[in-house]
C-alpha positions in Angstrom: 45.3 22.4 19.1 44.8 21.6 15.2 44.4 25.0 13.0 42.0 22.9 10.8 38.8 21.9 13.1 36.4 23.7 15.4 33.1 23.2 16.8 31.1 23.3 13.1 33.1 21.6 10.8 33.1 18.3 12.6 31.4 15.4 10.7 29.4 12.8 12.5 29.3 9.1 12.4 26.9 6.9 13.9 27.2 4.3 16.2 27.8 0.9 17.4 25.4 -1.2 14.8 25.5 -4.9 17.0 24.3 -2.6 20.5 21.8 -1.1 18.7 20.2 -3.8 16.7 20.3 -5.6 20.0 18.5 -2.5 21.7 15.6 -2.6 19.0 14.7 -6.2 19.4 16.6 -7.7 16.4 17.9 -11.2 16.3 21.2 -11.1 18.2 23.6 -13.4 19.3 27.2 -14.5 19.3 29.1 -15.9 16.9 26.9 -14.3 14.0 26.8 -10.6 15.8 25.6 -8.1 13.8 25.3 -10.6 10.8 22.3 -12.4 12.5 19.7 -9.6 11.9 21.0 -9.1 8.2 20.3 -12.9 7.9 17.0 -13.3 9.8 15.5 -10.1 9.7 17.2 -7.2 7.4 14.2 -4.9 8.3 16.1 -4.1 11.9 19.2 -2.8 10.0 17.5 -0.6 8.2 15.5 0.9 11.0 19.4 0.7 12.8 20.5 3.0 10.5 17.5 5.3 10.5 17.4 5.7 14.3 21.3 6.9 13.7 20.2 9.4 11.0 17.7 10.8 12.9 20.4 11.3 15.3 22.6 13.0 13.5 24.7 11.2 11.7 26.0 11.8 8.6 27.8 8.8 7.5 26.2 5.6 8.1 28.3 2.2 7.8 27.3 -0.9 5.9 26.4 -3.8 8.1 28.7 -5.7 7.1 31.4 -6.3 9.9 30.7 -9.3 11.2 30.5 -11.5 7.9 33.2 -12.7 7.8 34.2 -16.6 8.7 35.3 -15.8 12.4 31.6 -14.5 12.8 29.4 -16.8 10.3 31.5 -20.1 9.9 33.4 -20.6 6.3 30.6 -22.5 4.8 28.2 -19.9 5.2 30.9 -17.3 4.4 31.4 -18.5 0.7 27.9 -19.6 0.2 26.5 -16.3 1.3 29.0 -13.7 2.1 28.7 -12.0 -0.9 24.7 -11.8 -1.3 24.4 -10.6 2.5 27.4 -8.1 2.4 25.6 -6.7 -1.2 22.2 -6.9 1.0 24.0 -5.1 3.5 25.0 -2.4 1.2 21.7 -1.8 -0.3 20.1 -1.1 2.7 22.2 1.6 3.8 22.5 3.0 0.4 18.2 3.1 0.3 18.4 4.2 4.1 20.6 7.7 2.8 17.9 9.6 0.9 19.6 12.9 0.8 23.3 14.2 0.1 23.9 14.7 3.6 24.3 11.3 4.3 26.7 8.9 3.3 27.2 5.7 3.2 30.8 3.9 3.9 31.8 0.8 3.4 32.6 -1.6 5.8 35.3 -3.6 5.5 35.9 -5.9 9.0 39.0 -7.5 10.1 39.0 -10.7 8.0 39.9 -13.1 11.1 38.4 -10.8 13.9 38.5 -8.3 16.2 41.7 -7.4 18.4 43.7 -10.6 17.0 46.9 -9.3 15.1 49.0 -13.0 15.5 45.9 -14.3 13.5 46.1 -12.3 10.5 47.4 -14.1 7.2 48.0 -12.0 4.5 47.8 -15.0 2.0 44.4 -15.2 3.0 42.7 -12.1 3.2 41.8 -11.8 -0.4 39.9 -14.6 -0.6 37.7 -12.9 2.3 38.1 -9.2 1.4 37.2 -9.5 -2.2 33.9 -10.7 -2.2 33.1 -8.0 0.4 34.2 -5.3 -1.8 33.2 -6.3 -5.0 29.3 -6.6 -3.2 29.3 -3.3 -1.7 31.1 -1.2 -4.6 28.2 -0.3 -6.1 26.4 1.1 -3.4 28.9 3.2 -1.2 30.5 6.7 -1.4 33.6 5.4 0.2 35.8 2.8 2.4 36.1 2.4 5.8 38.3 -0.2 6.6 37.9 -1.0 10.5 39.5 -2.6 13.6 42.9 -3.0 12.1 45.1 -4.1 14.5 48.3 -3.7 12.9 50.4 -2.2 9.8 50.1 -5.5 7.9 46.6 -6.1 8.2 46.1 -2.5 7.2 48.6 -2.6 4.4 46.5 -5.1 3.1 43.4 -4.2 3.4 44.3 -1.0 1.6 45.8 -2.9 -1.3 42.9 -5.2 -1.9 40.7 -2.5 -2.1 43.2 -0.4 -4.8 42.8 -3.6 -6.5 39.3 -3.9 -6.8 38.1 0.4 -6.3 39.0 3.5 -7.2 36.5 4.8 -4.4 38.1 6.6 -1.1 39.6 5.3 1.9 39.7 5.9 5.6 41.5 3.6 7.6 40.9 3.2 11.4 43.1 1.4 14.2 42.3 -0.4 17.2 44.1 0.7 20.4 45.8 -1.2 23.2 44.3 0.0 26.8 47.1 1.6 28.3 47.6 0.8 32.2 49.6 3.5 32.0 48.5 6.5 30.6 51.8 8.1 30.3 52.9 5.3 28.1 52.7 6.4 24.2 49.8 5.0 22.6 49.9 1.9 20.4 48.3 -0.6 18.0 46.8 -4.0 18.9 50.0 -4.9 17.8 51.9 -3.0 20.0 53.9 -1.3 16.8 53.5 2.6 17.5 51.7 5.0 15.9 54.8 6.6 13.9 54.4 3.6 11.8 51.0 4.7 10.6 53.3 7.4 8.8 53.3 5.6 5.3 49.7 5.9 5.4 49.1 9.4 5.4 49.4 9.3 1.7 47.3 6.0 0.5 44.1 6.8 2.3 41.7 10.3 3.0 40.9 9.8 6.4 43.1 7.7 9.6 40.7 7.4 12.3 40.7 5.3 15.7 37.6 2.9 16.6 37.0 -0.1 18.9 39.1 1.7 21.6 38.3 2.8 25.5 37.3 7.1 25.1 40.2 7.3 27.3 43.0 6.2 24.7 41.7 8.4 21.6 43.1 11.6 22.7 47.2 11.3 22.4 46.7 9.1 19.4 44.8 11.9 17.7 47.6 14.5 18.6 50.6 11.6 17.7 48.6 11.7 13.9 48.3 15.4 13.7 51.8 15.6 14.8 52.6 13.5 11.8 50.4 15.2 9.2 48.6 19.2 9.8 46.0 18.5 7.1 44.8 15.0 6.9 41.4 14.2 8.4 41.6 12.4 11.5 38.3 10.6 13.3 37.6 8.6 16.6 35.0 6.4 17.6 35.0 4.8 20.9 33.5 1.8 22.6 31.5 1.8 25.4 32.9 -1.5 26.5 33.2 -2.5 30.2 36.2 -4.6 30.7 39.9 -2.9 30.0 41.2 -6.1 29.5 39.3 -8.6 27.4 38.3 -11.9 29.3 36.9 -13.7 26.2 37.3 -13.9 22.1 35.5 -11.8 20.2 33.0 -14.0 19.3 32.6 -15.8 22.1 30.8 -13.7 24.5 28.5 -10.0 24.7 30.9 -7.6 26.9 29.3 -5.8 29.5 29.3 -1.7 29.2 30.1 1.4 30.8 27.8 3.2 33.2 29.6 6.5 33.2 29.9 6.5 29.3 26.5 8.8 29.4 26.1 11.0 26.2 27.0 14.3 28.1 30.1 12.3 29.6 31.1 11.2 25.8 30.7 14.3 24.6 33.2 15.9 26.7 35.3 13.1 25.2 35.2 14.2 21.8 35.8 17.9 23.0 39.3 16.4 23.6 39.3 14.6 20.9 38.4 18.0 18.6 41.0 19.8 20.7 43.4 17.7 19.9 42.9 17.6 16.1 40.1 15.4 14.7 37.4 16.5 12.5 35.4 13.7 12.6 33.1 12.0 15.5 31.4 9.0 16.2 30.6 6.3 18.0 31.2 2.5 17.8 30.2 -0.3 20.1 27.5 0.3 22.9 27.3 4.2 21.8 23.3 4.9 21.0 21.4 6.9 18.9 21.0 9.2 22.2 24.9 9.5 22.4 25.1 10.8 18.9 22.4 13.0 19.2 23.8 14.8 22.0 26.9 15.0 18.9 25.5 16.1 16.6 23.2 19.0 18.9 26.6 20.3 19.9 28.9 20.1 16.9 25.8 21.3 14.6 23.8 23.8 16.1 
């Protein structure tokens, strides 16, 4: 068990954005996502992000995931990518009213979700950029999310040196293990040693996008590596262990024993295990985070 965290120094993400947006009646659909509310009707992000600060949560993350051009098709991508992700960005940033919430800045995988082969680094500028260069103004710090290997997290992390001098936080994607006496390893299947060059270009490594099960022995293989670097984990609440579609090509079902007493206990092991920061990603709820932040908080 980590020397660094206990019970009241744990801070508190929100949730999964695209679940919730859904759950309050917003305009949802695939390919778009999460994008189609900050396109249609930007009112239901805000109230998104309220519902997870009157959770709890005390870092809220820019809506932005989802525009990129595996989500909103390249036309709309260059024509509006910039405007929405700076839209995106101002919401969140009017949404934090107080010092004890803070806003990150999303940046997405820049050709989607769990697809490492697709990556091209020659490429990811020309979709990164934009999205940084909108948000900058209006965030405390990056989050890059859902990378799925060292190179598309190398990269990430330099495009954003190149463009900021704000912080960073980078989080991985997990395989689902069959096995859970197999080590734990990227989308990529690389290992989690090779995260090790990391430790020293970013302030926070965290896990997202992942089954609750996997986050625990990837939090200890990163503490192992580093006895004072932040370390984070927010889950999915996805059904399938294996994906059967894209990621923009269908709505995944989710977990009914992923309750918010039952995902607490999670992030006891999670805590246990090293990490000093909590949260919640796709299908976790307002409710889930509340139950969070009542136990790490009070």
């Amino acid at each position: 068990m980590s020397t660094l965290t206990n019970d009241k120094n744990i801070t508190i993400l929100d949730g999964g954005m695209g679940r919730e947006l859904k759950r309050i009646g917003a305009p949802f659909a695939q390919p778009e996502w999460s994008a189609l509310s900050l396109i249609e009707a930007p009112t239901y992000v805000a109230q998104a992000h309220q519902n997870f600060i009157d959770a709890g949560a005390q870092i809220i993350t820019t809506n932005a995931y989802a525009l990129v051009p595996f989500h909103i098709g390249e036309q709309r991508f260059f024509e509006h990518a910039y405007d929405l992700a700076q839209t995106a960005a101002k919401i969140a940033r009017d949404c934090a009213t107080t010092d004890k919430v803070k806003v990150a800045g999303c940046l997405p995988p820049a050709f989607g979700s769990y697809l490492p082969d697709a990556f091209i680094r020659d490429k990811a500028e020309e979709i990164l950029a934009p999205l940084i260069q909108a948000q900058e103004p209006f965030i405390d710090f990056w989050l890059i999310e859902t990378a799925s290997s060292i190179i598309e997290a190398e990269t990430a992390i330099n495009i954003i040196q190149k463009h900021s001098s704000k912080p960073i936080w980078l989080s991985f994607t997990l395989n689902n293990r069959d096995d859970m006496a197999q080590s734990p390893s990227l989308r990529s299947s690389e290992t989690l040693g090779s995260i090790s060059p990391f430790l020293f270009d970013v302030d926070a490594i965290l896990f997202n996008c992942s089954q609750p099960e996997e986050m625990e022995d990837a939090i200890k293989s990163i503490r192992a590596l580093s006895p004072t670097i932040q370390i984070g984990a927010y889950a999915n609440n996805f059904a399938e262990i294996k994906r059967k579609h894209k990621a923009n090509e269908g709505i995944s079902d989710t977990r009914n024993d992923i309750t918010s007493k039952a995902y607490l206990e999670f992030t006891k092991s999670w805590v246990n295990a090293g990490a000093n920061i909590i949260g919640g990603c796709c299908g976790i709820t307002p409710e889930h985070i509340k139950m969070l932040s009542d136990h790490y908080k009070n």
